[in-house]
Structures are given as structure tokens and as C-alpha cells.
Short mmCIF file of C-alpha atoms (C1' of nucleotides) in Angstrom, two decimals:
data_model
loop_
_atom_site.label_atom_id
_atom_site.label_comp_id
_atom_site.label_asym_id
_atom_site.label_seq_id
_atom_site.Cartn_x
_atom_site.Cartn_y
_atom_site.Cartn_z
CA MET A 1 55.04 3.10 12.04
CA GLU A 2 54.18 -0.58 12.58
CA ASN A 3 56.87 -3.20 12.48
CA SER A 4 57.60 -5.31 9.45
CA ASN A 5 55.89 -8.17 7.86
CA SER A 6 58.12 -10.71 6.19
CA CYS A 7 60.40 -9.94 3.24
CA ILE A 8 59.69 -13.40 1.92
CA THR A 9 56.01 -12.72 1.47
CA CYS A 10 56.61 -9.07 0.54
CA VAL A 11 54.73 -7.95 -2.54
CA SER A 12 57.56 -5.77 -3.82
CA PRO A 13 59.11 -7.91 -6.55
CA ASN A 14 62.23 -5.83 -7.07
CA CYS A 15 63.50 -5.30 -3.56
CA PHE A 16 67.25 -5.75 -3.32
CA LEU A 17 66.92 -7.46 0.03
CA LYS A 18 65.57 -10.50 -1.78
CA LEU A 19 69.08 -11.09 -3.09
CA CYS A 20 70.26 -12.12 0.34
CA SER A 21 70.18 -15.73 1.43
CA ASN A 22 67.05 -16.90 3.25
CA GLU A 23 69.06 -17.14 6.40
CA TRP A 24 70.12 -13.50 6.08
CA ILE A 25 66.69 -12.29 5.10
CA GLN A 26 65.38 -13.65 8.36
CA LEU A 27 68.22 -12.04 10.24
CA ILE A 28 67.54 -8.70 8.54
CA GLU A 29 63.85 -8.94 9.30
CA GLY A 30 64.70 -8.87 12.95
CA HIS A 31 66.37 -5.49 12.49
CA LYS A 32 64.02 -4.04 9.94
CA THR A 33 61.24 -1.52 10.41
CA GLU A 34 58.51 -0.72 7.96
CA THR A 35 57.07 2.77 8.07
CA SER A 36 54.23 4.52 6.29
CA TYR A 37 54.71 8.10 5.18
CA GLU A 38 52.02 10.54 4.20
CA LYS A 39 52.29 12.83 1.22
CA GLY A 40 54.72 15.62 2.02
CA GLN A 41 56.35 13.85 4.94
CA TYR A 42 60.14 13.66 5.20
CA VAL A 43 61.72 10.21 5.10
CA PHE A 44 64.99 11.80 6.14
CA ASN A 45 66.31 15.33 6.16
CA ALA A 46 69.63 16.78 5.05
CA GLY A 47 71.85 16.88 8.12
CA ASP A 48 70.28 13.86 9.82
CA LEU A 49 72.68 11.19 10.97
CA VAL A 50 73.01 8.26 8.59
CA ASN A 51 71.73 5.26 10.51
CA GLY A 52 71.01 2.80 7.74
CA LEU A 53 69.47 2.19 4.35
CA TYR A 54 65.90 2.63 3.11
CA PHE A 55 64.11 0.38 0.63
CA VAL A 56 60.94 1.69 -1.03
CA LYS A 57 58.20 -0.92 -0.82
CA ARG A 58 55.72 1.25 -2.63
CA GLY A 59 55.17 4.94 -3.20
CA LYS A 60 56.75 7.93 -4.86
CA ILE A 61 59.66 9.80 -3.36
CA LYS A 62 61.58 12.89 -4.40
CA VAL A 63 65.17 13.31 -3.31
CA VAL A 64 65.98 16.99 -3.00
CA SER A 65 69.00 19.10 -2.35
CA ASN A 66 68.64 22.58 -0.88
CA GLY A 67 70.65 25.27 -2.51
CA LEU A 68 70.32 29.05 -2.79
CA ASN A 69 67.69 30.51 -0.45
CA ASN A 70 66.82 26.92 0.39
CA LYS A 71 65.39 26.53 -3.09
CA GLU A 72 64.84 22.85 -3.70
CA HIS A 73 66.49 20.99 -6.49
CA ILE A 74 65.13 17.55 -7.29
CA VAL A 75 68.14 15.32 -7.71
CA ARG A 76 66.28 12.09 -8.21
CA LEU A 77 62.87 10.47 -8.23
CA ALA A 78 62.38 7.05 -6.67
CA THR A 79 59.62 4.48 -6.64
CA ASP A 80 58.92 0.81 -5.82
CA GLY A 81 62.04 -1.29 -5.35
CA HIS A 82 64.46 1.63 -5.29
CA VAL A 83 67.00 2.26 -2.57
CA LEU A 84 67.04 5.47 -0.59
CA GLY A 85 69.76 6.99 1.52
CA HIS A 86 72.55 5.10 -0.22
CA ARG A 87 74.18 8.40 -1.13
CA GLY A 88 74.75 9.08 2.51
CA PHE A 89 75.99 5.59 3.18
CA GLY A 90 79.51 5.70 4.51
CA GLY A 91 79.17 9.36 5.45
CA GLU A 92 78.17 11.02 8.68
CA THR A 93 75.01 12.87 7.74
CA TYR A 94 72.71 12.94 4.73
CA PRO A 95 73.66 15.59 2.18
CA ILE A 96 70.09 15.63 0.84
CA SER A 97 66.49 15.09 1.92
CA ALA A 98 63.90 12.54 0.83
CA ILE A 99 60.24 13.55 0.76
CA ALA A 100 57.17 11.42 0.02
CA MET A 101 55.24 12.76 -2.98
CA ASP A 102 52.39 10.35 -2.24
CA ASP A 103 51.53 8.04 0.58
CA SER A 104 54.42 5.58 0.66
CA VAL A 105 55.67 2.56 2.57
CA ILE A 106 59.38 2.26 3.17
CA CYS A 107 61.53 -0.35 4.91
CA PHE A 108 64.57 0.63 6.92
CA VAL A 109 67.56 -1.51 7.87
CA ASP A 110 70.19 -0.21 10.30
CA ASN A 111 73.82 0.34 9.37
CA GLU A 112 75.29 -2.52 11.31
CA THR A 113 72.95 -5.13 9.93
CA ILE A 114 73.36 -3.91 6.37
CA SER A 115 77.15 -3.86 6.65
CA LYS A 116 77.21 -7.42 7.91
CA ALA A 117 74.85 -8.44 5.13
CA PHE A 118 77.23 -6.90 2.59
CA PHE A 119 80.08 -9.05 3.80
CA HIS A 120 78.09 -12.27 3.74
CA ASN A 121 75.93 -11.80 0.63
CA PRO A 122 78.17 -10.98 -2.31
CA HIS A 123 75.32 -11.31 -4.76
CA PHE A 124 73.40 -8.64 -2.88
CA THR A 125 76.44 -6.39 -2.61
CA VAL A 126 77.45 -6.64 -6.25
CA LYS A 127 73.89 -6.01 -7.39
CA LEU A 128 73.69 -2.94 -5.21
CA MET A 129 76.96 -1.76 -6.67
CA LEU A 130 75.52 -2.11 -10.15
CA PHE A 131 72.59 -0.03 -8.95
CA TYR A 132 75.02 2.70 -7.91
CA SER A 133 76.64 2.49 -11.31
CA GLU A 134 73.25 2.85 -12.95
CA GLU A 135 72.49 5.82 -10.74
CA LEU A 136 75.72 7.51 -11.69
CA ARG A 137 74.97 7.11 -15.37
CA GLY A 138 71.53 8.59 -14.90
CA ILE A 139 72.53 11.55 -12.81
CA GLU A 140 75.44 12.34 -15.06
CA ALA A 141 73.19 12.36 -18.10
CA ARG A 142 70.87 14.77 -16.29
CA MET A 143 73.81 16.90 -15.27
CA THR A 144 75.20 17.23 -18.77
CA TYR A 145 71.90 18.24 -20.20
CA LEU A 146 71.15 20.54 -17.35
CA ALA A 147 74.36 22.29 -18.26
CA GLN A 148 73.69 22.50 -21.97
CA MET A 149 69.96 22.45 -22.64
CA THR A 150 67.68 25.45 -22.94
CA VAL A 151 64.87 25.75 -20.43
CA ARG A 152 62.42 24.59 -23.06
CA ASP A 153 64.35 21.38 -23.60
CA ARG A 154 64.85 20.86 -19.89
CA VAL A 155 61.08 20.95 -19.40
CA ALA A 156 60.66 18.33 -22.12
CA PHE A 157 63.38 16.30 -20.42
CA ALA A 158 61.68 16.55 -17.03
CA LEU A 159 58.39 15.31 -18.45
CA LEU A 160 60.10 12.29 -19.99
CA TYR A 161 62.01 11.63 -16.79
CA LEU A 162 58.75 11.66 -14.84
CA LYS A 163 57.23 9.29 -17.35
CA ASP A 164 60.21 6.93 -17.24
CA VAL A 165 60.19 6.70 -13.45
CA PHE A 166 56.50 6.81 -12.57
CA GLY A 167 54.85 5.91 -15.86
CA TYR A 168 51.33 6.81 -16.96
CA ASN A 169 48.24 6.26 -14.89
CA SER A 170 45.28 4.06 -15.71
CA SER A 171 43.45 6.72 -17.71
CA GLY A 172 45.96 6.85 -20.55
CA GLU A 173 48.99 9.01 -21.02
CA ILE A 174 48.54 11.15 -17.93
CA LEU A 175 51.69 11.43 -15.83
CA ASN A 176 51.22 9.17 -12.85
CA ALA A 177 52.47 11.54 -10.18
CA ASN A 178 51.09 14.10 -7.87
CA ILE A 179 53.43 16.74 -9.13
CA THR A 180 53.16 20.51 -9.19
CA ARG A 181 54.59 22.95 -11.72
CA ALA A 182 56.99 23.95 -8.99
CA ASP A 183 58.27 20.38 -8.75
CA ILE A 184 58.95 20.35 -12.47
CA ALA A 185 60.78 23.65 -12.09
CA ASP A 186 62.88 22.04 -9.34
CA ILE A 187 63.85 19.22 -11.67
CA CYS A 188 64.74 21.66 -14.45
CA GLY A 189 66.55 24.17 -12.32
CA THR A 190 64.25 27.01 -13.35
CA ASN A 191 61.15 28.72 -11.97
CA VAL A 192 57.43 28.07 -12.10
CA GLU A 193 56.69 30.71 -14.72
CA GLN A 194 59.09 29.26 -17.26
CA VAL A 195 57.63 25.81 -16.81
CA ILE A 196 54.14 27.11 -17.43
CA ARG A 197 55.12 29.13 -20.47
CA ASN A 198 56.81 26.10 -22.00
CA LEU A 199 53.92 23.78 -21.15
CA THR A 200 51.64 26.24 -22.89
CA ASP A 201 53.93 26.18 -25.93
CA PHE A 202 54.00 22.38 -25.88
CA GLU A 203 50.21 22.37 -25.77
CA LYS A 204 50.01 24.58 -28.85
CA GLU A 205 52.41 22.20 -30.57
CA LYS A 206 50.17 19.24 -29.65
CA LEU A 207 52.90 17.59 -27.59
CA VAL A 208 51.02 17.66 -24.31
CA ALA A 209 47.57 18.51 -23.01
CA LYS A 210 46.99 20.22 -19.69
CA GLU A 211 44.09 18.56 -17.88
CA GLY A 212 43.71 20.64 -14.77
CA LYS A 213 46.94 20.20 -12.87
CA LYS A 214 47.58 16.88 -14.52
CA ILE A 215 49.60 16.63 -17.70
CA ARG A 216 48.80 14.31 -20.56
CA ILE A 217 51.65 13.45 -22.93
CA THR A 218 49.96 13.34 -26.31
CA ASN A 219 53.13 12.95 -28.37
CA GLU A 220 55.87 11.28 -26.38
CA GLU A 221 57.92 10.61 -29.49
CA GLY A 222 57.79 14.29 -30.38
CA LEU A 223 59.24 15.21 -27.00
CA ARG A 224 62.02 12.68 -27.42
CA GLN A 225 62.76 14.02 -30.88
CA MET A 226 63.24 17.46 -29.35
CA LEU A 227 66.20 16.08 -27.42
CA VAL A 228 67.99 14.04 -30.08
CA ILE A 229 70.23 17.00 -30.92
CA TYR A 230 71.89 16.44 -27.55
CA ASN A 231 73.02 12.91 -28.51
CA PHE A 232 70.97 11.91 -25.58
CA LYS A 233 70.92 8.24 -24.68
CA PHE A 234 68.11 7.58 -22.30
CA VAL A 235 69.37 5.29 -19.60
CA PRO A 236 67.84 1.84 -20.01
CA LYS A 237 65.61 0.62 -17.24
CA MET A 238 67.43 -1.13 -14.44
CA HIS A 239 66.79 -4.83 -14.12
CA PHE A 240 66.80 -5.15 -10.41
CA ILE A 241 66.95 -8.87 -10.09
CA SER A 242 68.51 -11.19 -12.60
CA MET B 1 101.51 -0.38 -23.50
CA GLU B 2 103.86 -2.63 -21.51
CA ASN B 3 102.51 -5.21 -19.11
CA SER B 4 102.22 -4.62 -15.39
CA ASN B 5 104.65 -4.59 -12.58
CA SER B 6 103.37 -5.88 -9.27
CA CYS B 7 100.50 -4.33 -7.35
CA ILE B 8 102.28 -5.21 -4.15
CA THR B 9 105.27 -3.02 -4.93
CA CYS B 10 103.09 -0.42 -6.69
CA VAL B 11 103.79 3.13 -5.60
CA SER B 12 100.16 4.21 -5.72
CA PRO B 13 99.16 4.14 -2.04
CA ASN B 14 95.43 4.50 -2.57
CA CYS B 15 94.69 1.90 -5.20
CA PHE B 16 91.54 -0.05 -4.42
CA LEU B 17 93.11 -3.26 -5.67
CA LYS B 18 95.23 -3.32 -2.53
CA LEU B 19 92.10 -4.19 -0.61
CA CYS B 20 92.04 -7.65 -2.12
CA SER B 21 93.75 -10.56 -0.42
CA ASN B 22 97.36 -11.25 -1.45
CA GLU B 23 96.21 -14.37 -3.17
CA TRP B 24 93.72 -12.38 -5.24
CA ILE B 25 96.13 -9.58 -5.98
CA GLN B 26 98.43 -12.09 -7.57
CA LEU B 27 95.55 -13.54 -9.54
CA ILE B 28 94.52 -10.08 -10.72
CA GLU B 29 98.04 -9.24 -11.74
CA GLY B 30 97.90 -12.06 -14.21
CA HIS B 31 94.95 -10.38 -15.93
CA LYS B 32 96.04 -6.80 -15.53
CA THR B 33 97.58 -4.49 -18.07
CA GLU B 34 99.30 -1.22 -17.37
CA THR B 35 99.19 1.41 -20.10
CA SER B 36 100.73 4.84 -20.53
CA TYR B 37 98.66 7.57 -22.10
CA GLU B 38 99.91 10.83 -23.57
CA LYS B 39 98.24 14.14 -22.99
CA GLY B 40 95.08 14.31 -25.04
CA GLN B 41 94.81 10.57 -25.60
CA TYR B 42 91.52 8.75 -25.00
CA VAL B 43 91.48 6.09 -22.28
CA PHE B 44 88.08 5.01 -23.54
CA ASN B 45 85.48 6.60 -25.73
CA ALA B 46 81.72 6.90 -25.36
CA GLY B 47 80.21 3.97 -27.22
CA ASP B 48 83.14 1.60 -26.62
CA LEU B 49 82.27 -1.78 -25.18
CA VAL B 50 82.74 -2.05 -21.43
CA ASN B 51 85.44 -4.66 -20.97
CA GLY B 52 86.59 -3.97 -17.44
CA LEU B 53 87.65 -1.41 -14.90
CA TYR B 54 90.46 1.17 -14.94
CA PHE B 55 92.57 2.23 -11.95
CA VAL B 56 94.58 5.45 -12.23
CA LYS B 57 98.15 4.83 -11.08
CA ARG B 58 99.18 8.40 -11.73
CA GLY B 59 98.08 11.25 -13.94
CA LYS B 60 95.17 13.55 -14.56
CA ILE B 61 92.06 12.47 -16.38
CA LYS B 62 88.90 14.27 -17.44
CA VAL B 63 85.69 12.36 -17.85
CA VAL B 64 83.53 14.05 -20.45
CA SER B 65 80.06 13.66 -21.82
CA ASN B 66 79.23 14.89 -25.31
CA GLY B 67 76.04 16.85 -25.64
CA LEU B 68 74.76 19.46 -28.07
CA ASN B 69 76.93 19.82 -31.19
CA ASN B 70 79.33 17.42 -29.51
CA LYS B 71 80.17 20.13 -27.01
CA GLU B 72 82.05 18.54 -24.17
CA HIS B 73 80.85 18.66 -20.63
CA ILE B 74 83.33 17.67 -17.96
CA VAL B 75 81.47 15.39 -15.60
CA ARG B 76 84.37 14.53 -13.36
CA LEU B 77 88.09 14.93 -12.84
CA ALA B 78 90.18 11.99 -11.68
CA THR B 79 93.71 11.52 -10.43
CA ASP B 80 95.96 9.03 -8.61
CA GLY B 81 94.09 6.18 -6.95
CA HIS B 82 90.74 6.92 -8.58
CA VAL B 83 88.66 4.40 -10.47
CA LEU B 84 87.66 4.97 -14.07
CA GLY B 85 84.97 3.35 -16.14
CA HIS B 86 82.94 2.27 -13.13
CA ARG B 87 79.97 4.22 -14.43
CA GLY B 88 79.78 1.92 -17.39
CA PHE B 89 80.23 -1.18 -15.28
CA GLY B 90 77.24 -3.45 -15.64
CA GLY B 91 76.22 -1.72 -18.88
CA GLU B 92 77.00 -2.52 -22.49
CA THR B 93 78.93 0.53 -23.64
CA TYR B 94 80.46 3.57 -21.97
CA PRO B 95 78.09 6.51 -21.82
CA ILE B 96 81.05 8.90 -21.53
CA SER B 97 84.68 9.29 -22.55
CA ALA B 98 87.87 9.54 -20.49
CA ILE B 99 90.72 11.70 -21.76
CA ALA B 100 94.22 12.15 -20.32
CA MET B 101 94.90 15.80 -19.45
CA ASP B 102 98.55 14.99 -18.82
CA ASP B 103 100.76 11.99 -19.40
CA SER B 104 99.18 9.27 -17.24
CA VAL B 105 99.60 5.63 -16.29
CA ILE B 106 96.48 3.53 -15.86
CA CYS B 107 95.91 -0.09 -14.94
CA PHE B 108 93.14 -2.13 -16.51
CA VAL B 109 91.47 -5.27 -15.19
CA ASP B 110 89.01 -7.21 -17.34
CA ASN B 111 85.36 -7.70 -16.43
CA GLU B 112 85.53 -11.36 -15.61
CA THR B 113 88.45 -11.05 -13.23
CA ILE B 114 86.97 -8.04 -11.48
CA SER B 115 83.59 -9.73 -11.07
CA LYS B 116 85.20 -12.76 -9.51
CA ALA B 117 87.25 -10.55 -7.24
CA PHE B 118 84.06 -8.83 -6.07
CA PHE B 119 82.57 -12.12 -4.99
CA HIS B 120 85.65 -13.23 -3.08
CA ASN B 121 86.87 -9.96 -1.57
CA PRO B 122 84.00 -8.36 0.32
CA HIS B 123 86.28 -5.73 1.80
CA PHE B 124 87.25 -4.61 -1.69
CA THR B 125 83.67 -4.65 -2.90
CA VAL B 126 82.24 -2.72 0.01
CA LYS B 127 84.99 -0.11 -0.22
CA LEU B 128 84.31 0.34 -3.89
CA MET B 129 80.64 0.72 -3.09
CA LEU B 130 81.47 3.47 -0.64
CA PHE B 131 83.47 5.10 -3.41
CA TYR B 132 80.37 5.05 -5.59
CA SER B 133 78.41 6.60 -2.76
CA GLU B 134 81.02 9.31 -2.44
CA GLU B 135 80.88 9.90 -6.17
CA LEU B 136 77.13 10.27 -6.09
CA ARG B 137 77.33 12.85 -3.37
CA GLY B 138 79.90 14.82 -5.29
CA ILE B 139 78.17 14.77 -8.63
CA GLU B 140 74.86 15.62 -7.07
CA ALA B 141 76.34 18.62 -5.33
CA ARG B 142 77.75 19.79 -8.64
CA MET B 143 74.42 19.19 -10.31
CA THR B 144 72.44 21.20 -7.81
CA TYR B 145 74.77 24.13 -8.04
CA LEU B 146 74.98 23.89 -11.77
CA ALA B 147 71.22 24.27 -11.77
CA GLN B 148 71.10 27.20 -9.37
CA MET B 149 74.34 29.14 -9.51
CA THR B 150 75.10 32.10 -11.74
CA VAL B 151 77.93 31.72 -14.24
CA ARG B 152 80.16 33.79 -11.99
CA ASP B 153 79.65 31.42 -9.09
CA ARG B 154 80.05 28.38 -11.29
CA VAL B 155 83.46 29.63 -12.37
CA ALA B 156 84.46 30.06 -8.73
CA PHE B 157 83.16 26.59 -8.09
CA ALA B 158 85.16 25.12 -10.97
CA LEU B 159 88.37 26.68 -9.67
CA LEU B 160 87.82 25.20 -6.24
CA TYR B 161 86.92 21.84 -7.73
CA LEU B 162 90.16 21.86 -9.71
CA LYS B 163 92.07 22.75 -6.59
CA ASP B 164 90.41 20.04 -4.51
CA VAL B 165 91.16 17.32 -7.05
CA PHE B 166 94.58 18.29 -8.40
CA GLY B 167 95.87 20.67 -5.75
CA TYR B 168 98.43 23.41 -6.21
CA ASN B 169 101.81 22.92 -7.86
CA SER B 170 105.19 23.37 -6.30
CA SER B 171 105.42 27.10 -7.03
CA GLY B 172 102.65 28.08 -4.66
CA GLU B 173 98.95 28.45 -5.26
CA ILE B 174 98.98 27.83 -8.98
CA LEU B 175 96.42 25.28 -10.11
CA ASN B 176 98.27 22.07 -10.75
CA ALA B 177 96.64 21.16 -14.03
CA ASN B 178 97.22 21.69 -17.69
CA ILE B 179 93.84 23.21 -18.16
CA THR B 180 92.52 25.65 -20.74
CA ARG B 181 89.81 28.28 -20.36
CA ALA B 182 87.69 26.04 -22.56
CA ASP B 183 88.06 23.19 -20.07
CA ILE B 184 86.83 25.43 -17.29
CA ALA B 185 83.88 26.42 -19.48
CA ASP B 186 83.14 22.72 -19.97
CA ILE B 187 83.04 22.19 -16.22
CA CYS B 188 80.75 25.19 -15.73
CA GLY B 189 78.46 24.54 -18.65
CA THR B 190 79.18 27.91 -20.24
CA ASN B 191 81.46 29.27 -22.93
CA VAL B 192 85.05 30.49 -23.05
CA GLU B 193 84.19 34.19 -23.11
CA GLN B 194 82.16 34.05 -19.91
CA VAL B 195 84.97 32.23 -18.13
CA ILE B 196 87.48 34.87 -19.16
CA ARG B 197 85.24 37.78 -18.19
CA ASN B 198 84.74 36.28 -14.76
CA LEU B 199 88.42 35.46 -14.31
CA THR B 200 89.15 39.10 -15.15
CA ASP B 201 86.61 40.20 -12.53
CA PHE B 202 88.13 37.83 -9.98
CA GLU B 203 91.54 39.28 -10.74
CA LYS B 204 90.28 42.82 -10.07
CA GLU B 205 88.82 41.58 -6.79
CA LYS B 206 92.19 40.07 -5.82
CA LEU B 207 90.77 36.56 -5.70
CA VAL B 208 92.99 35.12 -8.42
CA ALA B 209 95.96 36.18 -10.52
CA LYS B 210 96.35 35.17 -14.15
CA GLU B 211 99.94 34.14 -14.82
CA GLY B 212 99.97 33.47 -18.53
CA LYS B 213 97.63 30.56 -19.04
CA LYS B 214 98.08 29.39 -15.47
CA ILE B 215 95.84 30.57 -12.68
CA ARG B 216 97.02 31.44 -9.20
CA ILE B 217 94.41 31.36 -6.44
CA THR B 218 95.38 34.29 -4.24
CA ASN B 219 92.35 34.17 -1.96
CA GLU B 220 90.92 30.69 -1.76
CA GLU B 221 88.83 31.54 1.27
CA GLY B 222 87.29 34.44 -0.61
CA LEU B 223 86.18 32.11 -3.38
CA ARG B 224 84.67 29.73 -0.86
CA GLN B 225 82.87 32.59 0.81
CA MET B 226 81.28 33.43 -2.52
CA LEU B 227 79.52 30.06 -2.43
CA VAL B 228 78.30 29.90 1.15
CA ILE B 229 74.93 31.35 0.14
CA TYR B 230 74.24 28.05 -1.59
CA ASN B 231 74.51 26.10 1.69
CA PHE B 232 77.28 24.35 -0.08
CA LYS B 233 78.97 21.50 1.74
CA PHE B 234 82.19 20.63 0.02
CA VAL B 235 82.46 16.90 -0.12
CA PRO B 236 85.19 15.72 2.25
CA LYS B 237 88.18 13.97 0.72
CA MET B 238 87.65 10.29 0.28
CA HIS B 239 89.77 8.08 2.50
CA PHE B 240 90.52 5.33 0.11
CA ILE B 241 91.90 2.80 2.49
CA SER B 242 90.97 2.52 6.11
"C1'" DC C 1 32.15 31.02 0.76
"C1'" DG C 2 36.30 32.57 2.32
"C1'" DT C 3 41.29 31.29 2.63
"C1'" DG C 4 45.35 29.61 0.90
"C1'" DC C 5 47.76 27.31 -2.64
"C1'" DT C 6 48.59 26.60 -7.44
"C1'" DT C 7 48.36 28.15 -12.02
"C1'" DT C 8 48.57 31.65 -15.48
"C1'" DT C 9 49.84 35.93 -18.14
"C1'" DG C 10 52.28 40.32 -18.96
"C1'" DA C 11 55.97 43.65 -18.65
"C1'" DA C 12 60.39 45.17 -17.10
"C1'" DT C 13 64.92 43.80 -16.08
"C1'" DA C 14 69.02 41.26 -15.69
"C1'" DG C 15 71.94 37.69 -17.17
"C1'" DT C 16 74.05 34.94 -20.95
"C1'" DA C 17 75.31 33.51 -25.40
"C1'" DT C 18 76.83 34.69 -29.81
"C1'" DC C 19 79.50 37.03 -33.19
"C1'" DA C 20 83.43 39.56 -34.65
"C1'" DA C 21 87.98 41.15 -34.18
"C1'" DG C 22 92.41 41.58 -32.34
"C1'" DG C 23 96.38 40.27 -29.24
"C1'" DC C 24 99.60 37.05 -27.29
"C1'" DC C 25 102.71 33.23 -27.26
"C1'" DG C 26 105.19 29.09 -28.51
"C1'" DG C 27 106.77 26.39 -32.12
"C1'" DT C 28 108.35 25.67 -36.95
"C1'" DG C 29 110.58 26.46 -41.06
"C1'" DG C 30 112.89 29.63 -44.12
"C1'" DC D 1 117.39 35.05 -36.25
"C1'" DC D 2 113.08 36.32 -37.80
"C1'" DA D 3 108.55 35.72 -39.87
"C1'" DC D 4 104.74 33.18 -39.92
"C1'" DC D 5 101.21 30.10 -38.23
"C1'" DG D 6 97.96 28.07 -35.24
"C1'" DG D 7 96.12 27.72 -30.88
"C1'" DC D 8 94.61 30.03 -27.00
"C1'" DC D 9 93.30 34.21 -24.69
"C1'" DT D 10 90.83 38.68 -24.44
"C1'" DT D 11 87.48 42.43 -25.27
"C1'" DG D 12 83.41 44.76 -27.08
"C1'" DA D 13 78.90 45.09 -29.20
"C1'" DT D 14 74.67 42.96 -29.93
"C1'" DA D 15 70.83 39.79 -29.70
"C1'" DC D 16 68.63 36.56 -27.21
"C1'" DT D 17 66.95 34.04 -23.21
"C1'" DA D 18 65.63 33.67 -18.71
"C1'" DT D 19 64.45 35.70 -14.24
"C1'" DT D 20 61.90 38.66 -11.48
"C1'" DC D 21 57.99 41.25 -10.07
"C1'" DA D 22 53.17 42.09 -10.13
"C1'" DA D 23 48.54 40.88 -10.58
"C1'" DA D 24 44.70 38.00 -11.32
"C1'" DA D 25 42.15 33.79 -12.02
"C1'" DG D 26 41.17 28.96 -10.81
"C1'" DC D 27 40.74 25.29 -7.51
"C1'" DA D 28 40.46 22.50 -3.24
"C1'" DC D 29 39.29 22.24 1.36
"C1'" DG D 30 37.49 23.29 5.62
#
DNA sequence: CGTGCTTTTGAATAGTATCAAGGCCGGTGG
DNA sequence: CCACCGGCCTTGATACTATTCAAAAGCACG
């Protein structure tokens, strides 16, 4: 919970805040806090008052919505350089919760400062708007396929989504996330058992290999092929700063 | 396909363009076209190049995404004052299509003009960003409940969504939209037969009344009660101009 | 070396989609 | 005016898919 170091020397290359003028960056720094979160800790909780905007310096975050019987649904995954809490921006309270999936470091800027920055840094504002646009495209793609895909295909989709956001780790094609079968189920909108059954099927088909709790994607192209029948266009990676 | 009349005398009270300075409104008018669309006509089609932004003057539009076997999924409904095509903004081509559900009038402003307006009208830009934020909250709520609700509850949800966007018509609680059972199925992510079975059930339970192809909501509160188990927070109406 | 959490498998059940067939209604042309 | 046509609505039977429940094995951590 220590206070911030400087944005200018910040290691995060993609942070939106860098789009503000130097003058404004310094001003923001005065109102910015930088907080460390442990795995499992809430960054904010559905119902909390919206007090500002979060910027992920590094880490892995899941954004979840609580539905029936408080069952979690993972609406979005976020990592370095992403914005958090922007869905709530302009509203009273957060409609969703954000939870650290790994130890993470996140900067926070209060409402008033951010609003002023918007009015004086059009480049920053427009870029953030493009980020929203990108987000909408992504979530809408997930929504369509959630509505139309079988569970099997949704599991394949979730694996690719995890890969696209978090990538592979240093030891090859192993999904670089501390994720449980239950998390995957929460992305797919199904239950743990279905995820496991389908992972087992995928393993028999040489698409993935289960290595303990970790998952190795042995045939990424094969998984993508499974989804071509949906006309699916994977959303291109966002270029944060141009 | 006639050219525009003035934004300043425009009857649409909620249009975002009104947030620009008078000077800029006049400038935009020079680059704006106003087009009428007949029922069923495409405003833009998935794959089309993104050339600008659309503002609905009046009418009813469905925004659809084409998935498996080109089955439509209705991602969003839009009406007077809403923005269209903003999901594609910043991208190359539209990921989705927009189709008029009724005769509609829509203004179009090209990319270059809109981008310039963003940089010179922070009030306009920030308001549009809040609109995006609102959109994200709405779509994410629909996504969560699409993932967790039964078909029955999704049908109830679709009816309420239709009511919230288009309202009732002059003859009481009849849904004010030229919508088919298939459209409802495309909102729910199910098929026509399921929609009809559930509408029949709802009718027996005195929640709705089928009047030909039109649907009368006889117990709106009852429908909403059906969904409370999902912790569902209906997204409050957007206040376009404040 | 338990204890609790995650993963895994099987069997029973419930929920949905698909297929087939018929009815209704508005519009069109004889 | 009436018959026909096409689009939309409706219902039933059937097959399939997914969820739920139960039980056990593996694993990590104190």
C-alpha cells in the first residue's frame, strides 16, 4: 500500500497515463496511489462506490460478475497496461468485482483528477475511448459465441482467450496463469465437470496436455480451427500507444 | 438519401452532437449526411470499412453479430439519440451489422471530422466515453445472464430489454417494436420454438398476453421478479445530456 | 500426515435443440 | 370475392446435450 513512484520512470510501457502531457503526469502523480495486491485479493467489489480509475502496472486480474447463487462469471481478464474500473466510470457503484489472480501492482487515480485530465489531454481521452471501443468488440464477440457455441467449443474458446491475454510461460506452451478448472468454467458459463470432461477429450485429440493443474496447448491451430465454423474473428491485439 | 437539415433545429433532443460548440456543430453539418432507411435495410454490414460514426435521429435498429451458420445474434437494440458504429471506431472494418427494424432516419459523420471534433470538444468526447462505459455495463450484464440463465428466464429478460429500449406503444402495454419470435430467439441465444413455448407458459401464468404477433406485458413486475434470483441490476437509463 | 481444496469419473436427471407437421394471417392475382 | 402463397406462429415427439449429485483420488500446505 505504499505511495507511487513516478509514472515517467514507470516500467509499464503501455500505461495510458503516459499519453498525458508531462505537466499533467506530474499533477496526476500527486493524486495517484500504487497498491500491491496478493493473489485472491479484491481490487474492488461490486457495490463499492466508484472513486476513480485503476491502471494495472503488472499482474493478472479477473473481472467477475455475480449472478445466480452468487456464481461467478468471468467477464474479462486484464493484465499489464490495462484499465480497470472503467465500466463503473460515470456510475455510482461498480456493477462487477475485480480480483487479483496473482500478486499484482495497480495504480489508482481519483475521479476528480481523472476527469480534469480528460478535459485537458485529448490524446489521452481519445485513446481511452478507442480502448472502450476495443473492449466492446471483444465482449460482444464473447457474448455471441457464448450464446451459440456448445460447451465443448466454449472451453476451446476460453483456452484461446487465456492464451491471447496472458500468453504462454517460459517453459513453452503452458498457459501463463494461475487458473483453476473452476475459473475456466466461469469464463465458459458452465461447471467444473464439463470443463474437465472436455479437457480430457482435447487431450485424447492431442490438442492439449494436462500437466498437473497446468494446461499445455499442444495444437493451438487445431483449437482455432474448431471455432472457424462460427465465423469467428479474433479481436486483434490493442496497440495501446501509437 | 437527402442531405442534412441543421443539428441546431434537429428534433432529436438527446443527440450527442449537440454537446459540441456551435462553431463545431456548423462545421460538422458540412460533413454530415442524413439518410432514411426502410425496414429491413442494412445501415452497415459486418466487414464494411469503418468510415465514420452514425447517430440515430429516429427509428429502431438492431445490431447483430453473425455466428454459426450465419445465425444472427442480437447484440444490442438502439433507438433515438443512440450512437451506432462506435464499436468499430478505431478498427478497420465493422465486426457486426446494423439493421433497421422500422423505417429510421440516421445521421452519419465521417471519421476525419469526428476525430477532429473529439480533440476540440472535450465535453462531447467525455460524454461519449461515458456512453461507452454505460454500454459496457449493459452488455456485460446481458452476457452474464446469458451464461447463467435458463431459456425461460432469458425470454423474460429479452421482453424486459425490449420494453426498456423501445417502451410500450400507445395502446397500452404492447411492446412497441416490430419484432418477430425469431428476433426474440436471437436476443436469447435460442430458437423460435423455445421462445414460443415460454411465451405460452407466460400467458398461462398471466404475465403476458399474445395479441396476434404483438405481445402485451400484463405483469411487468412479475417478469422482473422472475429475475431477482440472479442479483440482476437493471442498468439505469442513460442521461444523454446533462 | 491429516485437512482442505482441486481434479476426476460415473450415473441419473433435467433441460434444450431438432425435426416434422399443421394452423393462421395478410397480401396478391385470378 | 375467393383461392392460393409465403411468411410467421404453434405444437408434439424425439434425440441430444448439459447439469446435478455422489464418490473418490490427487495434491499442497501447515
